[in-house]
XYZ file of C-alpha atoms in Angstrom:
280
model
C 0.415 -12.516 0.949
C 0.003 -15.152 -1.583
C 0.827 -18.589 -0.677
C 0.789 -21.343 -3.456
C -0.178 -24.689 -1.946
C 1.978 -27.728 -2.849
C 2.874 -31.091 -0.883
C 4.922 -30.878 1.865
C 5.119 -26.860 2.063
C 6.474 -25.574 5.118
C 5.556 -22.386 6.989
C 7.598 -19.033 6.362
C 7.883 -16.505 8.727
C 8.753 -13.132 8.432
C 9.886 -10.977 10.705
C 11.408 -7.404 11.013
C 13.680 -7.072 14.036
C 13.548 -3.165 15.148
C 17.029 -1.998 16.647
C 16.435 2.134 17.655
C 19.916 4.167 17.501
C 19.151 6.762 19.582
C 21.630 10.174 19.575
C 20.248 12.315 21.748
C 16.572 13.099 20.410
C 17.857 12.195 17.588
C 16.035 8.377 16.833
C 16.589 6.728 13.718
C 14.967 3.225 13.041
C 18.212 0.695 12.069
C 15.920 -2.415 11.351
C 16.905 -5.730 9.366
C 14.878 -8.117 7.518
C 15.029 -11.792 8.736
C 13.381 -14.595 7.613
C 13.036 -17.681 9.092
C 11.678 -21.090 7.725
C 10.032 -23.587 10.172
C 9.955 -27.456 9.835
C 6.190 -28.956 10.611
C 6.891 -29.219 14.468
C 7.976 -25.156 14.397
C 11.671 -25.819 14.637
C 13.806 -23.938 12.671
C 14.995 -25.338 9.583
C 17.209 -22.415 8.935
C 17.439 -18.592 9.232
C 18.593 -15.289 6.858
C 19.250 -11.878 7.575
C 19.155 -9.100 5.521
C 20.743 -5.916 5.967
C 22.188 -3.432 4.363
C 23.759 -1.553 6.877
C 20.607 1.111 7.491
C 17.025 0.683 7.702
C 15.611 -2.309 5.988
C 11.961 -3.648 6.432
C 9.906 -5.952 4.548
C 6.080 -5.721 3.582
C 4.695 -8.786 1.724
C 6.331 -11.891 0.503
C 5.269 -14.856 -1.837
C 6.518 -18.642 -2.595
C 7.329 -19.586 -5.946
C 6.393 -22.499 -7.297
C 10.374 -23.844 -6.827
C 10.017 -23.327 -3.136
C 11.996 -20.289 -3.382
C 10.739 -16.380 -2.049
C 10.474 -13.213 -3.139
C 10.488 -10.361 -0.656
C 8.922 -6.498 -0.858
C 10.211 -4.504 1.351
C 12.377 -1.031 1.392
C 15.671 0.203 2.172
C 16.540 3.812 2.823
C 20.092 3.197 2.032
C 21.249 5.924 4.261
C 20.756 6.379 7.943
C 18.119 9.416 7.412
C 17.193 8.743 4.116
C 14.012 8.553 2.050
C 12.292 4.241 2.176
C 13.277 2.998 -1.542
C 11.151 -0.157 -2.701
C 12.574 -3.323 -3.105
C 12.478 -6.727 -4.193
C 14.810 -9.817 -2.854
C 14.654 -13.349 -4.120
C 15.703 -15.828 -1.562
C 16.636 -19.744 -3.067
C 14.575 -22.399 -1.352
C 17.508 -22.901 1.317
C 17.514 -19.127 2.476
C 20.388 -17.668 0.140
C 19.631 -14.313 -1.367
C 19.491 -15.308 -5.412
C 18.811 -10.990 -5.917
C 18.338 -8.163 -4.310
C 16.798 -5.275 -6.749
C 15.717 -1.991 -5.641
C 12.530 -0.476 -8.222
C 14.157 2.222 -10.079
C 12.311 5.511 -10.042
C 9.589 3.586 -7.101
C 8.408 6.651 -4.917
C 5.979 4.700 -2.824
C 6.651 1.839 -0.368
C 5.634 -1.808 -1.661
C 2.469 -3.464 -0.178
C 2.100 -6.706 -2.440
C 4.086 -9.540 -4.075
C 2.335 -11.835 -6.301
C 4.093 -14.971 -8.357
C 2.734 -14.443 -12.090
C 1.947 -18.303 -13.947
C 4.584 -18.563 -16.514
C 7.144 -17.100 -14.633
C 7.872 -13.410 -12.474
C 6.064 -11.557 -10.362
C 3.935 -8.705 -9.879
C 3.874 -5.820 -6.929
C 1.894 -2.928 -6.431
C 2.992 0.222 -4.095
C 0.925 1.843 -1.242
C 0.496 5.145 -4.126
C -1.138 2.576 -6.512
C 1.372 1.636 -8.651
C 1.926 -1.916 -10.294
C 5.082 -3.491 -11.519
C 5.160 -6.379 -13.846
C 8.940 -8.083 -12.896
C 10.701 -10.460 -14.581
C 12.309 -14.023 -12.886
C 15.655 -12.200 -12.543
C 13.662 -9.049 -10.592
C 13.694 -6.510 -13.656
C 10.853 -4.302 -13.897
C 9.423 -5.017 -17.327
C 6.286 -2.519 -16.857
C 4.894 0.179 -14.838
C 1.309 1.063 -14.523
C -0.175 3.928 -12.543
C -3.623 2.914 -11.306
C -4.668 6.431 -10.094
C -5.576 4.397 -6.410
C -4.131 5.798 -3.564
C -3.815 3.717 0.082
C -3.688 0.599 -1.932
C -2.839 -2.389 -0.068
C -3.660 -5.360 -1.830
C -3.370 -6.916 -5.605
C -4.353 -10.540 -6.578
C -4.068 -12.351 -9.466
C -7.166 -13.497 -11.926
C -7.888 -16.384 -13.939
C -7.441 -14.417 -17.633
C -3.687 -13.355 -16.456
C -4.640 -10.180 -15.610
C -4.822 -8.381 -11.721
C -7.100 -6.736 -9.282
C -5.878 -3.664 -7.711
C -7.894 -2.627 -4.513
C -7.736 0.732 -2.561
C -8.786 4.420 -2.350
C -9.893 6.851 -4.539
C -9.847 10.686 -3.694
C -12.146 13.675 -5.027
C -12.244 16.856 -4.446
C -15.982 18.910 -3.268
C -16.155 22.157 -2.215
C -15.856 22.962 1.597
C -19.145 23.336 2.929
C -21.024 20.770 0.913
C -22.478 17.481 1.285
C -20.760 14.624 -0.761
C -23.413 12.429 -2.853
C -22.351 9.136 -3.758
C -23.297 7.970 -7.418
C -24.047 4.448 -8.617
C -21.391 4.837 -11.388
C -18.863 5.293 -8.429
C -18.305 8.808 -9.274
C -19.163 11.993 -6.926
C -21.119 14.901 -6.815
C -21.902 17.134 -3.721
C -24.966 19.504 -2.359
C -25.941 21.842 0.321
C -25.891 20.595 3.583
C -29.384 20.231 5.291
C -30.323 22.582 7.989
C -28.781 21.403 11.070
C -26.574 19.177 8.537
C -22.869 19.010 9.637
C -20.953 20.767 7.385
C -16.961 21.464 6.803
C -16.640 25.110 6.258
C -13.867 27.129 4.838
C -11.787 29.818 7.083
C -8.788 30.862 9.485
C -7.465 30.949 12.625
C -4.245 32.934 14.033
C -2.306 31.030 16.348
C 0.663 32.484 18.706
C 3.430 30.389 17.572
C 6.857 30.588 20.521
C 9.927 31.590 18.598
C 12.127 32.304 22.062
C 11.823 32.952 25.756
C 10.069 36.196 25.462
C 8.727 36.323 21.893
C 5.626 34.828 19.785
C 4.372 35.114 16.200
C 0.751 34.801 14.643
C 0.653 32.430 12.346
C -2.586 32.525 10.495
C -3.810 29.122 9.058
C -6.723 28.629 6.550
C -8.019 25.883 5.322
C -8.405 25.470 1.441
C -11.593 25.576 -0.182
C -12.441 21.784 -1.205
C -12.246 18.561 0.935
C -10.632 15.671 -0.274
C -13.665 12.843 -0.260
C -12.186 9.018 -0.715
C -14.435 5.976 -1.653
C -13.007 2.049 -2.170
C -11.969 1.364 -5.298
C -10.899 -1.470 -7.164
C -9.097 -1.137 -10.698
C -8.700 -4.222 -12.725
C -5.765 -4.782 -15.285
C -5.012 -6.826 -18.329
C -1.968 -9.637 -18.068
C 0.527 -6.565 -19.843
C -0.584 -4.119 -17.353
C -2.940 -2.453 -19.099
C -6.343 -1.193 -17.074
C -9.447 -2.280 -18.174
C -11.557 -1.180 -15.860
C -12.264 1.283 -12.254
C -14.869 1.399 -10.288
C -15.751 2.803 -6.946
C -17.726 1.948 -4.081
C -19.010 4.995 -1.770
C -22.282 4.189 -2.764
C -22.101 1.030 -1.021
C -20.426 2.489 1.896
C -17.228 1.436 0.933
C -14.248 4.111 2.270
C -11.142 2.579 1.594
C -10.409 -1.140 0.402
C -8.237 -3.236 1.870
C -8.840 -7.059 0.575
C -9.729 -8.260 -3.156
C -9.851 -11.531 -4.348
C -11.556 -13.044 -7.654
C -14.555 -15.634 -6.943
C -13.410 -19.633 -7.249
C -16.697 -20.101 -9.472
C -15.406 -16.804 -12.110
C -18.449 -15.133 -11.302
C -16.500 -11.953 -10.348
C -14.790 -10.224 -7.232
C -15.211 -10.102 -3.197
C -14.058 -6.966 -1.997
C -13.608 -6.003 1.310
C -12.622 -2.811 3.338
C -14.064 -0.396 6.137
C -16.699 2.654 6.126
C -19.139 4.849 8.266
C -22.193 3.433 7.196
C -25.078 5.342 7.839
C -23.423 8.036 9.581
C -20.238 9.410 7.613
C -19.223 11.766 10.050
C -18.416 8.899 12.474
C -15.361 7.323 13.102
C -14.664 4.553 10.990
């Protein structure tokens, strides 16, 4: 969430109300977005819901420099369909301005940024960012090849910091090895090393009151190894640089901000330092 400080600002809160329609065993999440604004004492200076009639939930929101909001959130649209991304711009008195769903979006929305100059920027949760103009048209897409990304923040040369995960592939069986460079190579385990090793398993599956089936399950042949990663993009979108941070222990990324004195980034995130077979 970004929040631009000027005089006089007054908290917004934003909350997703969760009604559950349950049919049966049949539950289907029916939620609404509503925002509420607060004077300084925490009364409420006014209140908006929106709803489209099916499942609506929001994930980041940020204050433009008018005092109005912009909203990222999804909408399925349907009552069992598929969460489509979406942006809503609220005026600084709580009306909706627009409400614009990301055309061709497959992944939820995680962050909302105000862009100087005028728009916005949002990245999705499958690492990809979206340049938006003030009347909530995407102008640009850019795929970052992150995955689990869940922050973005702007930088002082107008460009962005995308933080997250990035996934490899190693064969099952071997021992990832972290590189310097960010990038990964594997080895033999150790003796006594734990290892992930390839192979199957039948397992009697019920199909009725008197009848089973094996099912035989086996597991493919590489592991998919993630590391933090941060990917950093010029002001059109462009990438200029990635770089990841399994070396350092870094497993996924969840925080990225650029230092006040412009003498780079602060990243931050969770691992299992020393022991990677830990929890995290």
């Amino acid at each position: 969430m970004q929040n631009i400080p000027r005089p006089g600002a007054i908290a917004l809160v934003l909350v997703c109300i969760a009604c559950i329609i349950a049919t049966g065993c049949d539950y289907v999440p029916n939620r609404d977005i509503v925002v509420v604004r607060l004077h300084p004492d925490g009364t409420t200076a006014w209140a908006t819901v929106i709803d489209t009639g099916y499942d609506d939930a929001a994930r980041d929101f940020v204050e433009d420099p008018d005092g109005g909001f912009v909203i990222a959130g999804v909408s399925t649209g349907q009552r069992m369909g598929e969460p489509r991304a979406r942006l809503v711009r609220l005026s600084p008195g709580g009306a909706i301005a627009w409400d614009r769903m990301i055309p061709g979006a497959h992944g939820e929305p995680a962050a909302v940024i105000a862009v100087p100059g005028g728009g916005y920027a949002a990245v999705s949760f499958d690492g990809e960012l979206w340049l938006i103009s003030p009347d909530g048209d995407v102008l640009q897409r850019t795929r970052t090849g992150l995955s689990g990304v869940r922050t973005l923040a702007g930088t002082a040369d107008g460009g962005f910091v995308v933080a997250g995960e990035r996934e490899d592939r190693i064969p099952f069986g071997s021992i990832p090895v972290y590189q310097e460079n960010g990038t990964i190579s594997y080895r033999d385990p150790e003796p006594g090393e734990p290892a992930k090793t390839p192979g199957c398993s039948e397992t009697a599956v019920p199909i009725g009151p008197d009848r089973t089936v094996m099912v035989t399950q086996c597991t493919v042949p590489f592991e998919l190894v993630r590391q933090g990663a941060v990917v950093k993009l010029d002001g059109d979108g462009g990438i200029s640089w990635t770089w990841s941070y399994g070396a350092e222990g870094l497993e996924s990324a969840w925080s990225v901000v650029e230092a006040r004195d412009g003498g780079g980034y602060l990243v931050a995130g969770y691992g299992r330092v020393p022991d990677r077979t830990a929890s995290a």
